[in-house]
Tab-separated table of C-alpha atoms in Angstrom:
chain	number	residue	atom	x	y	z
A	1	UNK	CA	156.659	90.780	-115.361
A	2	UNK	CA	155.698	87.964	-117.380
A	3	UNK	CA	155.653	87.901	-121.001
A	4	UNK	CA	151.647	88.429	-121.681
A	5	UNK	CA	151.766	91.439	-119.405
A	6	UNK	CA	154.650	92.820	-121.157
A	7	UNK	CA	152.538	92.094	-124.529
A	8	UNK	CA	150.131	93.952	-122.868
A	9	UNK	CA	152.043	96.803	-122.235
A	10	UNK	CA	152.830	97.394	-125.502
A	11	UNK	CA	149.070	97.115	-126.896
A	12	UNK	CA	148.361	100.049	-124.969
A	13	UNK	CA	151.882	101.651	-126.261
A	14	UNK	CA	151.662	100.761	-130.015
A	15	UNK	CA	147.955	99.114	-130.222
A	16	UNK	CA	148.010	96.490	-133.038
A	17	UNK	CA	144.847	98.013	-134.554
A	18	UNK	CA	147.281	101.192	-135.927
A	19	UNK	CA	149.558	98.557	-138.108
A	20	UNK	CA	148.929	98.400	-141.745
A	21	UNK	CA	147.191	95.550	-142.966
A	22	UNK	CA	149.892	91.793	-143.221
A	23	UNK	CA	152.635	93.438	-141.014
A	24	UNK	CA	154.305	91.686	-139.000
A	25	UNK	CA	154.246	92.778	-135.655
A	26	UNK	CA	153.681	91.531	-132.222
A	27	UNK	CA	156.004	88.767	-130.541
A	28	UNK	CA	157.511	87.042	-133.070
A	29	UNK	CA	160.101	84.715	-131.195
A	30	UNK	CA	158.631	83.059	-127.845
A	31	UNK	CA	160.482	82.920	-124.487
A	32	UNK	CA	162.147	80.349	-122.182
A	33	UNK	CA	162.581	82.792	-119.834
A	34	UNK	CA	159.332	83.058	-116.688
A	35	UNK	CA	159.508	86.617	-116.065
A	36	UNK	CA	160.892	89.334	-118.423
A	37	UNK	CA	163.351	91.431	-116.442
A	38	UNK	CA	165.670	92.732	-118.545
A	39	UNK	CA	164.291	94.253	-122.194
A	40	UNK	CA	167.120	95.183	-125.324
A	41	UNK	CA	165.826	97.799	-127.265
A	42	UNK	CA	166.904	97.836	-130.930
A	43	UNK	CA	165.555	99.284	-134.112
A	44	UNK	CA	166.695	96.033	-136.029
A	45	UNK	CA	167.340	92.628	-135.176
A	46	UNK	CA	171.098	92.107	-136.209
A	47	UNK	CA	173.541	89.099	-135.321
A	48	UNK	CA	175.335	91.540	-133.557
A	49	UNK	CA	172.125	92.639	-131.543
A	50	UNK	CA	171.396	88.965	-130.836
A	51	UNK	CA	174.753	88.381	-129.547
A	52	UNK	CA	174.026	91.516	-127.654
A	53	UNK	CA	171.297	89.756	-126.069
A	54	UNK	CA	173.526	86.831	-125.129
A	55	UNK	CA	175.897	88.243	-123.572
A	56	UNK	CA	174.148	91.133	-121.655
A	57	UNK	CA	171.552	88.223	-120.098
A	58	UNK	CA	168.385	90.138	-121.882
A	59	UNK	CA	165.233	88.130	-121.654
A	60	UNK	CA	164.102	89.640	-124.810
A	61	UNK	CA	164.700	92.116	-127.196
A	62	UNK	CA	162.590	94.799	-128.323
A	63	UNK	CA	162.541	96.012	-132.159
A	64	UNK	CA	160.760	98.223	-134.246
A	65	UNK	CA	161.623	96.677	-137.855
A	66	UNK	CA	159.928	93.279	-137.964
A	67	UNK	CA	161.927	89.845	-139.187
A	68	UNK	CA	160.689	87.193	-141.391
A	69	UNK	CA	158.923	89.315	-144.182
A	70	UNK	CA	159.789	86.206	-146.471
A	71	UNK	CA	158.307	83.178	-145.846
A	72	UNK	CA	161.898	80.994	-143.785
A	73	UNK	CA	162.000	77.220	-144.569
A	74	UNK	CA	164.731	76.473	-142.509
A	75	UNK	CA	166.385	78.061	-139.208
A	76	UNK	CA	169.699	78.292	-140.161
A	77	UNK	CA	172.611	80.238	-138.302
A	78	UNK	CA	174.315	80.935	-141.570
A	79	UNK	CA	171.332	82.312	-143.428
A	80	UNK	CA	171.296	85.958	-143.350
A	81	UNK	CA	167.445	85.627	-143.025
A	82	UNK	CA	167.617	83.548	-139.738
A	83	UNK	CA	171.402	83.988	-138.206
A	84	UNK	CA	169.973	86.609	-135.391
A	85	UNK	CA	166.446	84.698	-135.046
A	86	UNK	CA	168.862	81.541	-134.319
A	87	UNK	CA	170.870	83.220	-131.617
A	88	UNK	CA	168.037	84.189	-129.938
A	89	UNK	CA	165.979	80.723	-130.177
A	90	UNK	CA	169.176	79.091	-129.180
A	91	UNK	CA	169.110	80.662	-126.342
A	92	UNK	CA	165.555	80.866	-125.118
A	93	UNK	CA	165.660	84.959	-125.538
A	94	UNK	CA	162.161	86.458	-127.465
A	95	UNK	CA	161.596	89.029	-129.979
A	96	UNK	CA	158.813	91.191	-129.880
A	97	UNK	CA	158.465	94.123	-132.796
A	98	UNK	CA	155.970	97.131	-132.646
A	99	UNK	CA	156.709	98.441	-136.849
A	100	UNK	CA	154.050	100.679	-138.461
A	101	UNK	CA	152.087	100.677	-135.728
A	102	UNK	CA	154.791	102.484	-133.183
A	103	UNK	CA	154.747	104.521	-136.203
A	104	UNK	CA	151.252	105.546	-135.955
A	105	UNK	CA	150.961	105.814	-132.122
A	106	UNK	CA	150.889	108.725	-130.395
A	107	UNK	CA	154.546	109.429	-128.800
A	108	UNK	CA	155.745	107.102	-131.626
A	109	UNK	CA	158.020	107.484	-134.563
A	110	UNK	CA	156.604	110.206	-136.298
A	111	UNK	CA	155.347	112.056	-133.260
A	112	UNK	CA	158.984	112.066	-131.705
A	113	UNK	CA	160.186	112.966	-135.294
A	114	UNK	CA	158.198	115.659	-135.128
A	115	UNK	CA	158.674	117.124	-131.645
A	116	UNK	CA	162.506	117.086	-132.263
A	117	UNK	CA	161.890	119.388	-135.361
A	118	UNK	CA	160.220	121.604	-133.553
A	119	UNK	CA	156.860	121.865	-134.745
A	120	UNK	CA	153.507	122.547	-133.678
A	121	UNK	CA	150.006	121.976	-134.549
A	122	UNK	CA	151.020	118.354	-135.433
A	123	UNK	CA	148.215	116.088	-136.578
A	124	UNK	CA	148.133	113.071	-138.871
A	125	UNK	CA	148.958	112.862	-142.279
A	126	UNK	CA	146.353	111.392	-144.366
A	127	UNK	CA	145.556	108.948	-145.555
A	128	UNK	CA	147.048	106.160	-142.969
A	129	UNK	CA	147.774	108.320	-140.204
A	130	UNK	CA	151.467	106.780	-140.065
A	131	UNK	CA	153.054	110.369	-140.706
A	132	UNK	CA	152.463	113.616	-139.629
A	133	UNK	CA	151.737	117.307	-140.845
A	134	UNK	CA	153.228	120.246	-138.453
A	135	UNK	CA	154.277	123.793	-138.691
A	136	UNK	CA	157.017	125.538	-138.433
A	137	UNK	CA	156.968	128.478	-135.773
A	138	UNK	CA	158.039	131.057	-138.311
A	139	UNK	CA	158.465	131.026	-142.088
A	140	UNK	CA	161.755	130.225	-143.258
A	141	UNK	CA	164.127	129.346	-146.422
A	142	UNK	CA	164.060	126.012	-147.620
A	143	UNK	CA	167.960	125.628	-146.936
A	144	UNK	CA	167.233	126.606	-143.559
A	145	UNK	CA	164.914	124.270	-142.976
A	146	UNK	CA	167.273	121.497	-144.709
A	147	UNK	CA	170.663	122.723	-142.575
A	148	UNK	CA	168.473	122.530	-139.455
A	149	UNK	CA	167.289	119.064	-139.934
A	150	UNK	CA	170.494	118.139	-140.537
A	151	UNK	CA	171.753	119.560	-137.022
A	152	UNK	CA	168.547	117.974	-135.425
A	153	UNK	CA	169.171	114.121	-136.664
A	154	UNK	CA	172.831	114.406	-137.260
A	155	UNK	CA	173.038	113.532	-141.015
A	156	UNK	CA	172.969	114.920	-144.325
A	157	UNK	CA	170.144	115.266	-146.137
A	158	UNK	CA	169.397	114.729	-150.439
A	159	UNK	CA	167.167	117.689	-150.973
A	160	UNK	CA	164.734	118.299	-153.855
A	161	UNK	CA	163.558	121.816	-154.554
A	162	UNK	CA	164.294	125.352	-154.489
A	163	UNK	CA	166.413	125.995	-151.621
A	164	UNK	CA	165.636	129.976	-151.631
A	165	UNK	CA	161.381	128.736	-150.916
A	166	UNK	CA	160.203	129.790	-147.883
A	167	UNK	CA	158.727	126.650	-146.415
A	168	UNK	CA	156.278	126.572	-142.572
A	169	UNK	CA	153.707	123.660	-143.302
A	170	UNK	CA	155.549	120.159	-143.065
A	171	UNK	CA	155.162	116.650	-143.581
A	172	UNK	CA	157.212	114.112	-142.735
A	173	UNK	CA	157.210	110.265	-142.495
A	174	UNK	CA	160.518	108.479	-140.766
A	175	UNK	CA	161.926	105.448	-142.762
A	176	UNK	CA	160.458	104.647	-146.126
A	177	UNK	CA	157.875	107.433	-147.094
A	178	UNK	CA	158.686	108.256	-150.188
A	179	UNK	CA	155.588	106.951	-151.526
A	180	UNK	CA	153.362	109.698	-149.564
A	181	UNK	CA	154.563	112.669	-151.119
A	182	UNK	CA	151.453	113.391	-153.855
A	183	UNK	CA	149.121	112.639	-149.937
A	184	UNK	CA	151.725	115.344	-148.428
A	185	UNK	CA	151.150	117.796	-151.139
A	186	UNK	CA	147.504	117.245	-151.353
A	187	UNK	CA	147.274	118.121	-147.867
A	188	UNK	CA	149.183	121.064	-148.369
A	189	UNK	CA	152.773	120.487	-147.021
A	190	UNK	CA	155.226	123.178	-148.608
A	191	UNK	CA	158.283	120.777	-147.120
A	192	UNK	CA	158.406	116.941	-146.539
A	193	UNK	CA	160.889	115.206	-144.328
A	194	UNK	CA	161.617	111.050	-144.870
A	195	UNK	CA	164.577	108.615	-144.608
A	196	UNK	CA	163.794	107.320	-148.408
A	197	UNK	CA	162.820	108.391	-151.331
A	198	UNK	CA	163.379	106.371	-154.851
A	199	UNK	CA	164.363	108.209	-157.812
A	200	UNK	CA	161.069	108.474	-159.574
A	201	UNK	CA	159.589	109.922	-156.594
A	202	UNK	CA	161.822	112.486	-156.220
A	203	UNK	CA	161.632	113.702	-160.038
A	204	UNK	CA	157.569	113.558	-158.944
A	205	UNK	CA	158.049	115.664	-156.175
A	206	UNK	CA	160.008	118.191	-157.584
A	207	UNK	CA	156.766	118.425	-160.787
A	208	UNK	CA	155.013	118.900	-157.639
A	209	UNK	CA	156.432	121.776	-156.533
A	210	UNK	CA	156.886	119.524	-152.894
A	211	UNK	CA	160.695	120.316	-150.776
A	212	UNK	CA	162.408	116.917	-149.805
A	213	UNK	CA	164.707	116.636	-147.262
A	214	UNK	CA	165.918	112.823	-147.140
A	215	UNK	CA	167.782	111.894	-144.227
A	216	UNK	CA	168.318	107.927	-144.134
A	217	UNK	CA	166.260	105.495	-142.841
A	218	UNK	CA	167.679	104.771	-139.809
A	219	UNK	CA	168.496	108.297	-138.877
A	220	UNK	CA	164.836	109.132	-139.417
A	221	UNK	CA	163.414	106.306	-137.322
A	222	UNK	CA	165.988	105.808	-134.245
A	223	UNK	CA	165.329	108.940	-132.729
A	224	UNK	CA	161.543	106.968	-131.136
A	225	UNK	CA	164.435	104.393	-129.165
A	226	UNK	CA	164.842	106.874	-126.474
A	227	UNK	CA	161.465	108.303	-125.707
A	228	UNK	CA	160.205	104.983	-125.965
A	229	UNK	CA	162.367	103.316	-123.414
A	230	UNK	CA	161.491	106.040	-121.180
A	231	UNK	CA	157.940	105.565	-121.340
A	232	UNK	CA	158.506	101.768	-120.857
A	233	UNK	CA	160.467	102.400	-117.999
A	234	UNK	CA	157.748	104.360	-115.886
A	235	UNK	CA	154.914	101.912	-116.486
A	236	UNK	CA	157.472	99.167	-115.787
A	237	UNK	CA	159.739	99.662	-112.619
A	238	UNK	CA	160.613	96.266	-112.670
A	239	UNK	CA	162.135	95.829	-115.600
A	240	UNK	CA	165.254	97.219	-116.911
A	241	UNK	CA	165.054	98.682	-120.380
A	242	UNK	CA	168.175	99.045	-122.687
A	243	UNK	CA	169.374	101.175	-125.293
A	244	UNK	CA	171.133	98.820	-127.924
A	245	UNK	CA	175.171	99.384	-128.250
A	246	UNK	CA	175.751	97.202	-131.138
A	247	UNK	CA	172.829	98.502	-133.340
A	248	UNK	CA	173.583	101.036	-136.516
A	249	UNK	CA	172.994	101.809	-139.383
A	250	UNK	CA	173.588	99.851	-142.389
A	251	UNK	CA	174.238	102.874	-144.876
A	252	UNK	CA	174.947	105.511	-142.863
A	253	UNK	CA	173.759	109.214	-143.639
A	254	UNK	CA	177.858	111.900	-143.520
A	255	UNK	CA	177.234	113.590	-140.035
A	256	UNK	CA	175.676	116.875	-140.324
A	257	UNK	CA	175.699	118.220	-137.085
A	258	UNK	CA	175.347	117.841	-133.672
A	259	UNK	CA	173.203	114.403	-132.344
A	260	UNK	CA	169.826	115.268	-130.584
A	261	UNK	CA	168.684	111.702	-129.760
């Protein structure tokens, strides 16, 4: 496919009009290449992930955080802020990144966040939309809860709150969403699952009365790589989408049990 059709593609996947206001989505690096037939899929945009790229013969990668959230004035290969972007210029490979709005989408982020926890009823959480509100299928602990996200996404989670509660209404957010816990506890979350939370957050959540389970940034938001290839690949036979190698996390979350990506 050409590049505006796969553009296309991904309006109807991860429609721009779901992004918070200034993000910076959409494609971001432009293409030598005619057709788009091969597609790296990558939640960040790394020199390593570039190089990737390269050396795999990818037409473009595929990203979910955006580059660029600074203002560049140079492209320069030993500036952390361009090395990748470089790479991938250099060698006529584009960028294309789908951030809070694959976060928002239906089937994105917080939807597949959701589904792997298990729970049901799942509907936005207001105000934006980006996260989600579920239940659990049966009451349980608070250190239940924790010990099973912690199998589900294979890290270890900070925790605020009583870990005897008994917890069923959830929120969650992947990434950053510490700043949506007093919107999770107004809509009546007992429990709130993110990859970040700062410390004054945290002491607010616990005044709140509001069960944190943070779980890493990454950790929280790779698990939509997957599902979204797979939807990618049925609406797009011929092209070949790929599950980055080279891509990890930064600070990685201690393993806490067994990986369900």
């Amino acid at each position: 496919m050409n590049i505006q059709t796969f553009c296309d593609l991904m309006e109807r996947v991860a429609p721009r009009s779901l992004a918070m206001q200034n993000d910076r989505i959409g494609l971001l690096i432009g293409t030598d290449h005619k057709e788009i037939k091969k597609v790296l899929v990558s939640l960040d945009l790394t020199v390593s992930v570039a190089e990737e790229a390269i050396a795999g013969g990818f037409d473009l990668v595929l990203t979910h955080h955006p580059i660029f959230w600074e203002p560049v004035t140079c492209i320069d290969p030993n500036l952390f802020e361009t090395a990748a972007a470089y790479r991938l210029i250099r060698n006529g490979i584009g960028m294309y990144a789908a951030h809070t709005n694959l976060d928002a989408a239906p089937g994105g982020v917080n939807d597949s966040l959701a589904e792997l926890l298990g729970l049901v009823d799942v509907r936005p959480l207001p105000p934006d939309n980006l996260g989600r509100i579920g239940e659990l299928p049966q009451n349980m602990p608070f250190k239940v809860f924790k010990e099973h996200c912690e199998r589900t996404l294979n890290a270890a989670a900070h925790t605020v709150g009583d870990p005897e509660a008994i917890v069923k209404t959830i929120g969650l957010i992947g990434g950053a969403g510490g700043g949506d816990i007093r919107f999770a506890k107004a809509a009546g979350c007992d429990a709130f699952v993110t990859g970040e939370m700062k410390h004054h957050q945290a002491l607010e959540a616990d005044y709140l009365g509001l069960h944190c389970c943070v779980l890493g940034h990454y950790e929280t938001e790779r698990i939509v790589l997957k599902p979204l290839i797979n939807r990618l690949q049925k609406e797009s036979f011929d092209v070949q989408y790929s599950l980055t190698q080279s891509g990890k996390a930064p600070m990685p979350c201690p393993q806490g049990g067994i990986r369900n990506e």
